[in-house]
Structures are given as structure tokens and as C-alpha cells.
PDB file of C-alpha atoms in Angstrom:
ATOM      1  CA  MET A   1     121.405 198.844  30.146  1.00 52.00           C
ATOM      2  CA  SER A   2     124.999 200.167  30.515  1.00 58.00           C
ATOM      3  CA  ALA A   3     127.083 199.551  33.246  1.00 57.00           C
ATOM      4  CA  THR A   4     128.500 202.408  35.386  1.00 63.00           C
ATOM      5  CA  PRO A   5     131.892 202.954  36.064  1.00 61.00           C
ATOM      6  CA  ALA A   6     131.369 202.141  39.713  1.00 61.00           C
ATOM      7  CA  ASP A   7     129.961 198.956  38.497  1.00 61.00           C
ATOM      8  CA  ALA A   8     132.880 198.348  36.347  1.00 59.00           C
ATOM      9  CA  ALA A   9     135.264 199.203  38.747  1.00 60.00           C
ATOM     10  CA  ALA A  10     133.640 196.818  41.763  1.00 61.00           C
ATOM     11  CA  ALA A  11     133.418 193.771  39.329  1.00 65.00           C
ATOM     12  CA  GLU A  12     137.555 194.363  38.591  1.00 76.00           C
ATOM     13  CA  ARG A  13     138.264 194.807  42.312  1.00 77.00           C
ATOM     14  CA  PRO A  14     139.128 191.351  43.781  1.00 83.00           C
ATOM     15  CA  ALA A  15     137.385 190.015  46.745  1.00 77.00           C
ATOM     16  CA  HIS A  16     139.961 190.393  49.140  1.00 77.00           C
ATOM     17  CA  ARG A  17     139.630 194.037  48.770  1.00 84.00           C
ATOM     18  CA  ASP A  18     135.757 194.383  48.739  1.00 88.00           C
ATOM     19  CA  THR A  19     134.692 196.028  51.907  1.00 88.00           C
ATOM     20  CA  ASN A  20     131.661 193.854  52.242  1.00 89.00           C
ATOM     21  CA  VAL A  21     133.610 190.914  51.925  1.00 89.00           C
ATOM     22  CA  LEU A  22     136.125 192.325  54.939  1.00 91.00           C
ATOM     23  CA  ARG A  23     133.149 193.251  56.793  1.00 93.00           C
ATOM     24  CA  TRP A  24     131.639 189.674  56.727  1.00 91.00           C
ATOM     25  CA  LEU A  25     134.934 187.991  56.993  1.00 93.00           C
ATOM     26  CA  SER A  26     135.600 190.120  60.389  1.00 94.00           C
ATOM     27  CA  ALA A  27     132.002 189.470  61.611  1.00 95.00           C
ATOM     28  CA  TYR A  28     132.571 185.530  61.134  1.00 94.00           C
ATOM     29  CA  THR A  29     136.031 185.473  62.604  1.00 96.00           C
ATOM     30  CA  ALA A  30     134.567 187.292  65.719  1.00 96.00           C
ATOM     31  CA  SER A  31     131.553 184.720  65.854  1.00 94.00           C
ATOM     32  CA  MET A  32     134.133 181.733  65.778  1.00 94.00           C
ATOM     33  CA  VAL A  33     136.354 183.242  68.227  1.00 97.00           C
ATOM     34  CA  GLY A  34     133.422 183.425  70.471  1.00 95.00           C
ATOM     35  CA  ASP A  35     132.235 180.238  70.169  1.00 89.00           C
ATOM     36  CA  ASN A  36     135.263 178.817  70.943  1.00 91.00           C
ATOM     37  CA  VAL A  37     135.938 180.800  73.912  1.00 94.00           C
ATOM     38  CA  TYR A  38     132.423 179.737  75.094  1.00 91.00           C
ATOM     39  CA  TYR A  39     133.435 175.607  74.844  1.00 88.00           C
ATOM     40  CA  LEU A  40     136.673 176.517  76.251  1.00 90.00           C
ATOM     41  CA  ALA A  41     135.629 177.891  79.113  1.00 93.00           C
ATOM     42  CA  LEU A  42     132.531 175.590  79.744  1.00 90.00           C
ATOM     43  CA  SER A  43     135.230 172.717  79.714  1.00 88.00           C
ATOM     44  CA  TRP A  44     137.522 174.337  82.031  1.00 91.00           C
ATOM     45  CA  ALA A  45     134.299 175.246  84.437  1.00 92.00           C
ATOM     46  CA  ALA A  46     133.234 171.712  84.092  1.00 90.00           C
ATOM     47  CA  VAL A  47     136.736 170.310  84.844  1.00 89.00           C
ATOM     48  CA  ARG A  48     137.048 172.624  88.072  1.00 92.00           C
ATOM     49  CA  ALA A  49     133.460 171.508  88.839  1.00 91.00           C
ATOM     50  CA  GLY A  50     133.873 168.140  88.813  1.00 88.00           C
ATOM     51  CA  SER A  51     135.910 165.005  87.159  1.00 88.00           C
ATOM     52  CA  PRO A  52     137.131 164.798  83.701  1.00 86.00           C
ATOM     53  CA  ALA A  53     134.556 162.217  82.836  1.00 89.00           C
ATOM     54  CA  GLN A  54     131.688 164.842  84.065  1.00 90.00           C
ATOM     55  CA  ALA A  55     133.327 167.146  82.116  1.00 88.00           C
ATOM     56  CA  GLY A  56     133.090 165.059  79.214  1.00 89.00           C
ATOM     57  CA  ALA A  57     129.419 164.664  79.726  1.00 91.00           C
ATOM     58  CA  VAL A  58     129.094 168.367  79.988  1.00 89.00           C
ATOM     59  CA  MET A  59     131.157 169.017  76.541  1.00 88.00           C
ATOM     60  CA  ALA A  60     128.907 166.016  74.832  1.00 90.00           C
ATOM     61  CA  VAL A  61     125.435 167.195  76.194  1.00 91.00           C
ATOM     62  CA  SER A  62     126.329 170.819  75.036  1.00 88.00           C
ATOM     63  CA  ALA A  63     127.280 169.787  71.606  1.00 87.00           C
ATOM     64  CA  LEU A  64     124.161 167.365  71.103  1.00 90.00           C
ATOM     65  CA  PRO A  65     121.611 170.765  70.214  1.00 88.00           C
ATOM     66  CA  ARG A  66     124.123 172.101  67.716  1.00 85.00           C
ATOM     67  CA  ALA A  67     124.674 169.268  65.741  1.00 87.00           C
ATOM     68  CA  LEU A  68     120.811 168.312  65.945  1.00 88.00           C
ATOM     69  CA  LEU A  69     119.814 172.058  64.734  1.00 88.00           C
ATOM     70  CA  MET A  70     122.820 171.773  62.189  1.00 87.00           C
ATOM     71  CA  LEU A  71     121.204 168.882  60.709  1.00 88.00           C
ATOM     72  CA  GLY A  72     117.574 170.556  60.728  1.00 89.00           C
ATOM     73  CA  GLY A  73     118.792 173.714  59.545  1.00 87.00           C
ATOM     74  CA  GLY A  74     120.219 171.846  56.758  1.00 88.00           C
ATOM     75  CA  VAL A  75     117.081 170.414  55.340  1.00 91.00           C
ATOM     76  CA  VAL A  76     115.189 173.674  55.940  1.00 92.00           C
ATOM     77  CA  ALA A  77     117.579 175.555  53.967  1.00 91.00           C
ATOM     78  CA  ASP A  78     117.278 173.014  51.281  1.00 93.00           C
ATOM     79  CA  ARG A  79     113.671 173.353  51.255  1.00 94.00           C
ATOM     80  CA  LEU A  80     112.985 176.880  51.671  1.00 94.00           C
ATOM     81  CA  GLY A  81     116.228 178.286  50.374  1.00 92.00           C
ATOM     82  CA  PRO A  82     119.329 179.784  52.266  1.00 87.00           C
ATOM     83  CA  ARG A  83     117.696 183.182  51.743  1.00 89.00           C
ATOM     84  CA  ARG A  84     114.514 182.891  53.407  1.00 91.00           C
ATOM     85  CA  VAL A  85     115.832 180.778  56.065  1.00 88.00           C
ATOM     86  CA  VAL A  86     118.279 183.913  57.065  1.00 84.00           C
ATOM     87  CA  ILE A  87     115.751 186.318  56.999  1.00 89.00           C
ATOM     88  CA  GLY A  88     113.293 184.297  58.977  1.00 89.00           C
ATOM     89  CA  SER A  89     116.074 183.325  61.685  1.00 82.00           C
TER      90      SER A  89
END
């Protein structure tokens, strides 16, 4: 099977110029900014509503499900494969 000129051009194009890579990078950046803004707003609201100790407790409790789901998700992805996990989720 011979490669088409479009396939050859795509193979020679560096990753930082690939539109799919740039689209994924933009979406990932927006997601990370949103996650960080959420935690900043959560901590700010907790400090405004209570003491710094209570804010620390709120932040610890909010991070616990994320940590547990990351550990469990890693095990599931190892067993089933990342593609199946992403499609399933």
C-alpha cells in the first residue's frame, strides 16, 4: 500500500504545528485553568465563611475524592486499556 502525498506531509509535520495537537492542547489548558479556578474559589469561599483551619479541612475533603478516583481510574485503565476507559467514561 503506497502513502498518499497528504500522509507524507502529515508525517513530516512537527507535532507543534499539527491542528489536532493544538486543539487538544487548547482544550487541556482550558480544563486545567477551570480546575484551578474552582479550587481557588472554593478555598476563598471557605476562608470567608469560616476560619483558616476550616478552610484547610474543606480543601482536604475536596481533594480526597479526586485522589481516590485517580488511583482507581489508573487501575481500571491498566486492566481494560486507556482507549476503552475513555470511551466508557
